[in-house]
Amino acid sequence: MPPPDNKFVAKAKAILEANDRNGYTVPTHRLYPFQWNWDSAFVAMGFAQFDVDRAFRELERLVEGQWADGMIPHIVFHDLSGADSYYPGPAVWGTSHTVATSGITQPPVFAIALRAVHDAAAAVDPAAANARTLPLYEAALKWQRWWYAARDPENTGLVALLHPWESGSDNSPAWDIALARVPTTTIKPVVRKDTNHVAAAMRPHDQDYARFIHLVETYADAGWDPAQQWATAPFKIAEIQTTAILLKAGEDLARFAADFGRASDAADLAALNARTRAALLAQWRPALNRFVSRDLVSGADVDASTHAGFVPVLALDLDAPVARAMVAEMARWSAGKLGGLPTTEPGTPIWEPKRYWRGPVWAVINWLLINGLHRNAHPAFADQLREATLAVIETTAGFAEYFDPDTGEGCGGGDFSWTAAAYLCLRGVDRGDGS
Ligand code: 9WN
């Protein structure tokens, strides 16, 4: 169902159009002047609500950055004309690909988006939709295989992140213990630009940035070779949000493999999905009512209370008591708060309602959870999150990057692409799953 005509729908479309840079969409003007990986996947689902051709184009442009080994980097620097407003740019990354890119990746929402874009296109012309999808399916499958080869070489079923930026939740308290082991020394000075655009109190600390850049320099030194990075990484987290997204992507790819008659791809995907499903289920902690990541350097559970603990609902069919316990916990965190689910548990020492991934609400996280809640037969709480997301945008925050759950204030960058995309998809469909 297309979104109804209202002034917010018009504004959301206008934001996507204004952030368009010749077929890809910047997350927001100046603060993020390039193409970001998971942002583009969410944006493609937003475009699919009103312009499927443009939705495909978003994904095609992201694939221009795909490396020979299959990785799709977290930033593609198509056009360097606005480069002075962002740090770190290509010179810091020191990668070598035909288009300048970063050297790390981001959550693989791409295949999930491809499914939504394909299905929107197929409603009009199935043959044309399949023809345009096929090369993107192949790119997504290659990336899926990269994840398993490069980030789960021991075949545990959980994929690991080697840099907090790969999570998309950069300064989450989930990384505090692991990141504290990373030195703050860097070869070249750190020259932050983000705090020229957004108040420092809403962004990561300088110490976080020093460690982020230390990791970049360490991996650049390893020649961006996945095996060498794995061997030398001082930060290595088998991470549940990314793994859950990878599993959902694997399910969507398996459906494409069946549709396209790719029997051997389908068999590979079924085996990978089954291994990951079992590994993810084993990360449930009944005492916490959440799933937990594992720190592969120390071997310990990452038990910081962050939203990531709920994201496996996206890709698992949970036993009813587990789903109920999880929903009750999410309801407790969001009680009396605005915008949906806060990214950390309110009232705890880690809770900072304005500081980026340490408390604020993000529309795209709500969106992933809403999909998972429908899958697991919790439509009432899904609707509550959906209504809260739409309401905070319409009443207090506008299309901000993220929201303060105490005040409903919009924080970070303005006219933000993925917030606009989330709005279009959540406003447009009753189930709120972009389909
Ligand atoms: C680093 C673009 C990206 C999002 C991430 C978000 C933020 C970048 C930054 O912005 O990260 O990748 O410089 O802060 O954390 O989720 O993809 O919107």
mmCIF file of N, CA and C in Angstrom, residues 66-175:
data_model
loop_
_atom_site.group_PDB
_atom_site.id
_atom_site.type_symbol
_atom_site.label_atom_id
_atom_site.label_comp_id
_atom_site.label_asym_id
_atom_site.label_seq_id
_atom_site.Cartn_x
_atom_site.Cartn_y
_atom_site.Cartn_z
ATOM 1 N N GLN A 66 31.725 -2.512 -4.318
ATOM 2 C CA GLN A 66 32.030 -3.883 -3.838
ATOM 3 C C GLN A 66 33.446 -4.304 -4.196
ATOM 4 N N TRP A 67 34.161 -4.831 -3.215
ATOM 5 C CA TRP A 67 35.536 -5.281 -3.439
ATOM 6 C C TRP A 67 35.550 -6.639 -4.140
ATOM 7 N N ALA A 68 36.711 -6.978 -4.702
ATOM 8 C CA ALA A 68 36.857 -8.253 -5.413
ATOM 9 C C ALA A 68 36.575 -9.441 -4.494
ATOM 10 N N ASP A 69 36.871 -9.293 -3.200
ATOM 11 C CA ASP A 69 36.630 -10.434 -2.286
ATOM 12 C C ASP A 69 35.170 -10.530 -1.834
ATOM 13 N N GLY A 70 34.340 -9.576 -2.246
ATOM 14 C CA GLY A 70 32.909 -9.649 -1.931
ATOM 15 C C GLY A 70 32.438 -8.624 -0.917
ATOM 16 N N MET A 71 33.364 -8.035 -0.149
ATOM 17 C CA MET A 71 32.920 -7.060 0.871
ATOM 18 C C MET A 71 32.275 -5.837 0.219
ATOM 19 N N ILE A 72 31.176 -5.393 0.770
ATOM 20 C CA ILE A 72 30.624 -4.093 0.369
ATOM 21 C C ILE A 72 30.963 -3.125 1.503
ATOM 22 N N PRO A 73 31.809 -2.130 1.221
ATOM 23 C CA PRO A 73 32.318 -1.251 2.274
ATOM 24 C C PRO A 73 31.244 -0.370 2.906
ATOM 25 N N HIS A 74 31.595 0.167 4.060
ATOM 26 C CA HIS A 74 30.570 0.949 4.768
ATOM 27 C C HIS A 74 30.396 2.336 4.180
ATOM 28 N N ILE A 75 31.432 2.860 3.500
ATOM 29 C CA ILE A 75 31.265 4.147 2.793
ATOM 30 C C ILE A 75 31.812 3.994 1.385
ATOM 31 N N VAL A 76 31.065 4.509 0.403
ATOM 32 C CA VAL A 76 31.581 4.632 -0.968
ATOM 33 C C VAL A 76 31.728 6.135 -1.238
ATOM 34 N N PHE A 77 32.978 6.540 -1.497
ATOM 35 C CA PHE A 77 33.279 7.964 -1.712
ATOM 36 C C PHE A 77 33.176 8.281 -3.209
ATOM 37 N N HIS A 78 31.953 8.276 -3.756
ATOM 38 C CA HIS A 78 31.804 8.470 -5.205
ATOM 39 C C HIS A 78 32.367 9.811 -5.666
ATOM 40 N N ASP A 79 32.106 10.846 -4.870
ATOM 41 C CA ASP A 79 32.410 12.200 -5.335
ATOM 42 C C ASP A 79 33.069 12.935 -4.169
ATOM 43 N N LEU A 80 34.286 13.383 -4.390
ATOM 44 C CA LEU A 80 35.046 13.957 -3.273
ATOM 45 C C LEU A 80 34.858 15.463 -3.130
ATOM 46 N N SER A 81 33.911 16.032 -3.892
ATOM 47 C CA SER A 81 33.825 17.496 -3.847
ATOM 48 C C SER A 81 33.412 18.032 -2.471
ATOM 49 N N GLY A 82 32.648 17.221 -1.709
ATOM 50 C CA GLY A 82 32.263 17.715 -0.368
ATOM 51 C C GLY A 82 33.119 17.116 0.733
ATOM 52 N N ALA A 83 34.279 16.556 0.352
ATOM 53 C CA ALA A 83 35.049 15.727 1.282
ATOM 54 C C ALA A 83 35.545 16.477 2.505
ATOM 55 N N ASP A 84 35.706 17.801 2.392
ATOM 56 C CA ASP A 84 36.281 18.515 3.535
ATOM 57 C C ASP A 84 35.334 18.596 4.729
ATOM 58 N N SER A 85 34.067 18.190 4.561
ATOM 59 C CA SER A 85 33.151 18.271 5.711
ATOM 60 C C SER A 85 33.096 16.959 6.498
ATOM 61 N N TYR A 86 33.831 15.909 6.061
ATOM 62 C CA TYR A 86 33.775 14.615 6.754
ATOM 63 C C TYR A 86 35.171 14.079 7.052
ATOM 64 N N TYR A 87 35.301 13.446 8.220
ATOM 65 C CA TYR A 87 36.528 12.760 8.598
ATOM 66 C C TYR A 87 36.134 11.407 9.182
ATOM 67 N N PRO A 88 36.799 10.324 8.828
ATOM 68 C CA PRO A 88 37.978 10.178 7.993
ATOM 69 C C PRO A 88 37.635 9.928 6.518
ATOM 70 N N GLY A 89 38.333 10.650 5.643
ATOM 71 C CA GLY A 89 38.150 10.494 4.202
ATOM 72 C C GLY A 89 39.089 9.441 3.630
ATOM 73 N N PRO A 90 39.114 9.309 2.296
ATOM 74 C CA PRO A 90 39.874 8.241 1.622
ATOM 75 C C PRO A 90 41.356 8.181 1.998
ATOM 76 N N ALA A 91 41.983 9.336 2.253
ATOM 77 C CA ALA A 91 43.422 9.319 2.544
ATOM 78 C C ALA A 91 43.706 8.563 3.840
ATOM 79 N N VAL A 92 42.786 8.628 4.786
ATOM 80 C CA VAL A 92 42.987 7.922 6.059
ATOM 81 C C VAL A 92 42.795 6.414 5.864
ATOM 82 N N TRP A 93 41.832 6.056 5.019
ATOM 83 C CA TRP A 93 41.532 4.630 4.837
ATOM 84 C C TRP A 93 42.635 3.918 4.045
ATOM 85 N N GLY A 94 43.172 4.585 3.035
ATOM 86 C CA GLY A 94 44.257 3.979 2.264
ATOM 87 C C GLY A 94 43.888 2.648 1.625
ATOM 88 N N THR A 95 42.684 2.562 1.087
ATOM 89 C CA THR A 95 42.273 1.323 0.414
ATOM 90 C C THR A 95 42.542 1.455 -1.083
ATOM 91 N N SER A 96 42.466 0.337 -1.810
ATOM 92 C CA SER A 96 42.632 0.446 -3.262
ATOM 93 C C SER A 96 41.505 -0.303 -3.960
ATOM 94 N N HIS A 97 40.564 0.453 -4.449
ATOM 95 C CA HIS A 97 39.444 -0.094 -5.224
ATOM 96 C C HIS A 97 39.214 0.932 -6.320
ATOM 97 N N THR A 98 38.527 0.538 -7.390
ATOM 98 C CA THR A 98 38.341 1.477 -8.503
ATOM 99 C C THR A 98 37.662 2.782 -8.065
ATOM 100 N N VAL A 99 36.678 2.657 -7.177
ATOM 101 C CA VAL A 99 36.068 3.848 -6.565
ATOM 102 C C VAL A 99 36.658 3.912 -5.153
ATOM 103 N N ALA A 100 36.913 5.118 -4.636
ATOM 104 C CA ALA A 100 37.439 5.210 -3.264
ATOM 105 C C ALA A 100 36.379 4.707 -2.278
ATOM 106 N N THR A 101 36.812 3.908 -1.322
ATOM 107 C CA THR A 101 35.887 3.392 -0.300
ATOM 108 C C THR A 101 36.597 3.352 1.048
ATOM 109 N N SER A 102 35.799 3.118 2.099
ATOM 110 C CA SER A 102 36.391 2.790 3.395
ATOM 111 C C SER A 102 36.892 1.344 3.313
ATOM 112 N N GLY A 103 37.413 0.814 4.419
ATOM 113 C CA GLY A 103 37.953 -0.551 4.382
ATOM 114 C C GLY A 103 37.192 -1.529 5.261
ATOM 115 N N ILE A 104 36.117 -1.072 5.894
ATOM 116 C CA ILE A 104 35.314 -1.936 6.768
ATOM 117 C C ILE A 104 33.901 -1.982 6.209
ATOM 118 N N THR A 105 33.038 -2.768 6.853
ATOM 119 C CA THR A 105 31.697 -2.923 6.301
ATOM 120 C C THR A 105 30.633 -2.445 7.291
ATOM 121 N N GLN A 106 29.391 -2.753 7.019
ATOM 122 C CA GLN A 106 28.263 -2.347 7.874
ATOM 123 C C GLN A 106 27.166 -3.417 7.803
ATOM 124 N N PRO A 107 26.155 -3.352 8.676
ATOM 125 C CA PRO A 107 25.136 -4.415 8.703
ATOM 126 C C PRO A 107 24.499 -4.671 7.327
ATOM 127 N N PRO A 108 24.379 -5.951 6.954
ATOM 128 C CA PRO A 108 23.939 -6.317 5.598
ATOM 129 C C PRO A 108 22.430 -6.250 5.383
ATOM 130 N N VAL A 109 21.892 -5.056 5.461
ATOM 131 C CA VAL A 109 20.453 -4.857 5.224
ATOM 132 C C VAL A 109 20.141 -4.949 3.726
ATOM 133 N N PHE A 110 21.196 -4.886 2.923
ATOM 134 C CA PHE A 110 21.068 -4.825 1.461
ATOM 135 C C PHE A 110 20.100 -5.875 0.885
ATOM 136 N N ALA A 111 20.288 -7.155 1.228
ATOM 137 C CA ALA A 111 19.450 -8.214 0.621
ATOM 138 C C ALA A 111 17.993 -8.092 1.077
ATOM 139 N N ILE A 112 17.808 -7.603 2.300
ATOM 140 C CA ILE A 112 16.440 -7.395 2.811
ATOM 141 C C ILE A 112 15.773 -6.305 1.966
ATOM 142 N N ALA A 113 16.555 -5.252 1.694
ATOM 143 C CA ALA A 113 16.032 -4.162 0.858
ATOM 144 C C ALA A 113 15.770 -4.658 -0.559
ATOM 145 N N LEU A 114 16.679 -5.473 -1.070
ATOM 146 C CA LEU A 114 16.504 -5.973 -2.442
ATOM 147 C C LEU A 114 15.193 -6.745 -2.565
ATOM 148 N N ARG A 115 14.886 -7.521 -1.525
ATOM 149 C CA ARG A 115 13.623 -8.279 -1.543
ATOM 150 C C ARG A 115 12.436 -7.307 -1.634
ATOM 151 N N ALA A 116 12.473 -6.248 -0.826
ATOM 152 C CA ALA A 116 11.359 -5.287 -0.820
ATOM 153 C C ALA A 116 11.260 -4.552 -2.149
ATOM 154 N N VAL A 117 12.409 -4.165 -2.688
ATOM 155 C CA VAL A 117 12.412 -3.416 -3.960
ATOM 156 C C VAL A 117 11.935 -4.336 -5.085
ATOM 157 N N HIS A 118 12.467 -5.546 -5.102
ATOM 158 C CA HIS A 118 12.036 -6.512 -6.128
ATOM 159 C C HIS A 118 10.528 -6.720 -6.073
ATOM 160 N N ASP A 119 9.998 -6.931 -4.868
ATOM 161 C CA ASP A 119 8.576 -7.248 -4.759
ATOM 162 C C ASP A 119 7.711 -6.062 -5.204
ATOM 163 N N ALA A 120 8.170 -4.851 -4.902
ATOM 164 C CA ALA A 120 7.417 -3.673 -5.361
ATOM 165 C C ALA A 120 7.454 -3.610 -6.894
ATOM 166 N N ALA A 121 8.615 -3.894 -7.478
ATOM 167 C CA ALA A 121 8.735 -3.841 -8.945
ATOM 168 C C ALA A 121 7.955 -4.980 -9.599
ATOM 169 N N ALA A 122 7.964 -6.154 -8.974
ATOM 170 C CA ALA A 122 7.310 -7.337 -9.563
ATOM 171 C C ALA A 122 5.792 -7.170 -9.598
ATOM 172 N N ALA A 123 5.268 -6.333 -8.717
ATOM 173 C CA ALA A 123 3.819 -6.099 -8.730
ATOM 174 C C ALA A 123 3.406 -5.435 -10.039
ATOM 175 N N VAL A 124 4.359 -4.757 -10.693
ATOM 176 C CA VAL A 124 4.061 -4.077 -11.957
ATOM 177 C C VAL A 124 4.521 -4.924 -13.149
ATOM 178 N N ASP A 125 5.756 -5.440 -13.093
ATOM 179 C CA ASP A 125 6.313 -6.174 -14.229
ATOM 180 C C ASP A 125 7.297 -7.225 -13.708
ATOM 181 N N PRO A 126 6.815 -8.464 -13.486
ATOM 182 C CA PRO A 126 7.660 -9.483 -12.854
ATOM 183 C C PRO A 126 8.936 -9.791 -13.640
ATOM 184 N N ALA A 127 8.859 -9.842 -14.953
ATOM 185 C CA ALA A 127 10.052 -10.217 -15.734
ATOM 186 C C ALA A 127 11.116 -9.122 -15.617
ATOM 187 N N ALA A 128 10.689 -7.885 -15.730
ATOM 188 C CA ALA A 128 11.647 -6.777 -15.621
ATOM 189 C C ALA A 128 12.229 -6.728 -14.205
ATOM 190 N N ALA A 129 11.402 -7.008 -13.214
ATOM 191 C CA ALA A 129 11.887 -6.989 -11.825
ATOM 192 C C ALA A 129 12.964 -8.053 -11.631
ATOM 193 N N ASN A 130 12.739 -9.235 -12.158
ATOM 194 C CA ASN A 130 13.731 -10.306 -12.014
ATOM 195 C C ASN A 130 15.028 -9.956 -12.726
ATOM 196 N N ALA A 131 14.901 -9.388 -13.923
ATOM 197 C CA ALA A 131 16.104 -9.076 -14.713
ATOM 198 C C ALA A 131 16.959 -8.047 -13.977
ATOM 199 N N ARG A 132 16.321 -7.083 -13.370
ATOM 200 C CA ARG A 132 17.099 -6.039 -12.697
ATOM 201 C C ARG A 132 17.629 -6.540 -11.349
ATOM 202 N N THR A 133 16.921 -7.499 -10.763
ATOM 203 C CA THR A 133 17.327 -8.013 -9.454
ATOM 204 C C THR A 133 18.518 -8.955 -9.546
ATOM 205 N N LEU A 134 18.587 -9.743 -10.617
ATOM 206 C CA LEU A 134 19.574 -10.829 -10.681
ATOM 207 C C LEU A 134 21.016 -10.390 -10.386
ATOM 208 N N PRO A 135 21.556 -9.367 -11.059
ATOM 209 C CA PRO A 135 22.941 -8.983 -10.716
ATOM 210 C C PRO A 135 23.096 -8.494 -9.270
ATOM 211 N N LEU A 136 22.044 -7.896 -8.737
ATOM 212 C CA LEU A 136 22.109 -7.425 -7.346
ATOM 213 C C LEU A 136 22.048 -8.600 -6.379
ATOM 214 N N TYR A 137 21.263 -9.614 -6.751
ATOM 215 C CA TYR A 137 21.239 -10.853 -5.964
ATOM 216 C C TYR A 137 22.644 -11.453 -5.924
ATOM 217 N N GLU A 138 23.289 -11.482 -7.079
ATOM 218 C CA GLU A 138 24.632 -12.088 -7.133
ATOM 219 C C GLU A 138 25.625 -11.307 -6.270
ATOM 220 N N ALA A 139 25.520 -9.991 -6.313
ATOM 221 C CA ALA A 139 26.393 -9.160 -5.473
ATOM 222 C C ALA A 139 26.117 -9.427 -3.988
ATOM 223 N N ALA A 140 24.835 -9.516 -3.647
ATOM 224 C CA ALA A 140 24.466 -9.742 -2.234
ATOM 225 C C ALA A 140 24.933 -11.117 -1.768
ATOM 226 N N LEU A 141 24.813 -12.109 -2.640
ATOM 227 C CA LEU A 141 25.249 -13.460 -2.265
ATOM 228 C C LEU A 141 26.764 -13.504 -2.065
ATOM 229 N N LYS A 142 27.489 -12.804 -2.915
ATOM 230 C CA LYS A 142 28.945 -12.747 -2.783
ATOM 231 C C LYS A 142 29.338 -12.083 -1.448
ATOM 232 N N TRP A 143 28.598 -11.068 -1.098
ATOM 233 C CA TRP A 143 28.865 -10.389 0.185
ATOM 234 C C TRP A 143 28.513 -11.311 1.360
ATOM 235 N N GLN A 144 27.393 -12.034 1.202
ATOM 236 C CA GLN A 144 26.995 -12.977 2.256
ATOM 237 C C GLN A 144 28.119 -13.999 2.478
ATOM 238 N N ARG A 145 28.666 -14.523 1.404
ATOM 239 C CA ARG A 145 29.760 -15.509 1.530
ATOM 240 C C ARG A 145 30.992 -14.854 2.168
ATOM 241 N N TRP A 146 31.242 -13.591 1.820
ATOM 242 C CA TRP A 146 32.370 -12.867 2.431
ATOM 243 C C TRP A 146 32.216 -12.817 3.950
ATOM 244 N N TRP A 147 31.005 -12.514 4.401
ATOM 245 C CA TRP A 147 30.788 -12.420 5.854
ATOM 246 C C TRP A 147 31.228 -13.709 6.544
ATOM 247 N N TYR A 148 30.785 -14.828 5.985
ATOM 248 C CA TYR A 148 31.111 -16.102 6.630
ATOM 249 C C TYR A 148 32.599 -16.418 6.528
ATOM 250 N N ALA A 149 33.203 -16.136 5.368
ATOM 251 C CA ALA A 149 34.625 -16.477 5.194
ATOM 252 C C ALA A 149 35.518 -15.560 6.030
ATOM 253 N N ALA A 150 35.224 -14.241 5.960
ATOM 254 C CA ALA A 150 36.126 -13.269 6.586
ATOM 255 C C ALA A 150 35.822 -13.063 8.060
ATOM 256 N N ARG A 151 34.564 -13.192 8.456
ATOM 257 C CA ARG A 151 34.185 -12.776 9.806
ATOM 258 C C ARG A 151 33.649 -13.906 10.667
ATOM 259 N N ASP A 152 33.716 -15.136 10.114
ATOM 260 C CA ASP A 152 33.440 -16.303 10.953
ATOM 261 C C ASP A 152 34.300 -17.467 10.462
ATOM 262 N N PRO A 153 35.628 -17.258 10.428
ATOM 263 C CA PRO A 153 36.485 -18.295 9.848
ATOM 264 C C PRO A 153 36.458 -19.599 10.646
ATOM 265 N N GLU A 154 35.989 -19.516 11.907
ATOM 266 C CA GLU A 154 35.932 -20.761 12.693
ATOM 267 C C GLU A 154 34.546 -21.415 12.628
ATOM 268 N N ASN A 155 33.705 -20.935 11.751
ATOM 269 C CA ASN A 155 32.379 -21.540 11.507
ATOM 270 C C ASN A 155 31.509 -21.675 12.755
ATOM 271 N N THR A 156 31.446 -20.601 13.540
ATOM 272 C CA THR A 156 30.607 -20.649 14.748
ATOM 273 C C THR A 156 29.145 -20.343 14.443
ATOM 274 N N GLY A 157 28.913 -19.681 13.302
ATOM 275 C CA GLY A 157 27.552 -19.251 12.974
ATOM 276 C C GLY A 157 27.292 -17.794 13.324
ATOM 277 N N LEU A 158 28.117 -17.216 14.214
ATOM 278 C CA LEU A 158 27.986 -15.782 14.541
ATOM 279 C C LEU A 158 29.089 -15.033 13.802
ATOM 280 N N VAL A 159 28.766 -13.878 13.219
ATOM 281 C CA VAL A 159 29.814 -13.109 12.537
ATOM 282 C C VAL A 159 30.357 -12.028 13.473
ATOM 283 N N ALA A 160 31.642 -11.735 13.273
ATOM 284 C CA ALA A 160 32.312 -10.791 14.174
ATOM 285 C C ALA A 160 32.558 -9.454 13.497
ATOM 286 N N LEU A 161 32.573 -8.424 14.327
ATOM 287 C CA LEU A 161 32.927 -7.075 13.883
ATOM 288 C C LEU A 161 34.335 -6.772 14.375
ATOM 289 N N LEU A 162 35.111 -6.098 13.529
ATOM 290 C CA LEU A 162 36.482 -5.745 13.914
ATOM 291 C C LEU A 162 36.606 -4.252 14.211
ATOM 292 N N HIS A 163 35.507 -3.522 14.047
ATOM 293 C CA HIS A 163 35.515 -2.082 14.300
ATOM 294 C C HIS A 163 34.108 -1.680 14.749
ATOM 295 N N PRO A 164 33.979 -0.817 15.774
ATOM 296 C CA PRO A 164 32.636 -0.405 16.201
ATOM 297 C C PRO A 164 31.811 0.204 15.070
ATOM 298 N N TRP A 165 32.449 0.911 14.128
ATOM 299 C CA TRP A 165 31.697 1.496 13.020
ATOM 300 C C TRP A 165 31.000 0.429 12.184
ATOM 301 N N GLU A 166 31.505 -0.802 12.210
ATOM 302 C CA GLU A 166 30.854 -1.855 11.413
ATOM 303 C C GLU A 166 29.471 -2.192 11.953
ATOM 304 N N SER A 167 29.243 -1.910 13.236
ATOM 305 C CA SER A 167 27.941 -2.217 13.838
ATOM 306 C C SER A 167 26.888 -1.219 13.413
ATOM 307 N N GLY A 168 27.337 -0.029 12.969
ATOM 308 C CA GLY A 168 26.388 1.060 12.725
ATOM 309 C C GLY A 168 25.957 1.724 14.029
ATOM 310 N N SER A 169 26.365 1.172 15.164
ATOM 311 C CA SER A 169 26.004 1.731 16.484
ATOM 312 C C SER A 169 27.305 2.105 17.182
ATOM 313 N N ASP A 170 27.963 3.105 16.610
ATOM 314 C CA ASP A 170 29.391 3.358 16.823
ATOM 315 C C ASP A 170 29.881 3.408 18.268
ATOM 316 N N ASN A 171 29.203 4.214 19.094
ATOM 317 C CA ASN A 171 29.698 4.398 20.469
ATOM 318 C C ASN A 171 28.789 3.704 21.481
ATOM 319 N N SER A 172 28.175 2.599 21.055
ATOM 320 C CA SER A 172 27.293 1.863 21.960
ATOM 321 C C SER A 172 28.058 1.407 23.206
ATOM 322 N N PRO A 173 27.412 1.424 24.375
ATOM 323 C CA PRO A 173 28.065 0.895 25.584
ATOM 324 C C PRO A 173 28.446 -0.575 25.430
ATOM 325 N N ALA A 174 27.871 -1.246 24.437
ATOM 326 C CA ALA A 174 28.238 -2.653 24.209
ATOM 327 C C ALA A 174 29.728 -2.802 23.902
ATOM 328 N N TRP A 175 30.362 -1.721 23.435
ATOM 329 C CA TRP A 175 31.792 -1.838 23.058
ATOM 330 C C TRP A 175 32.717 -1.348 24.159
#
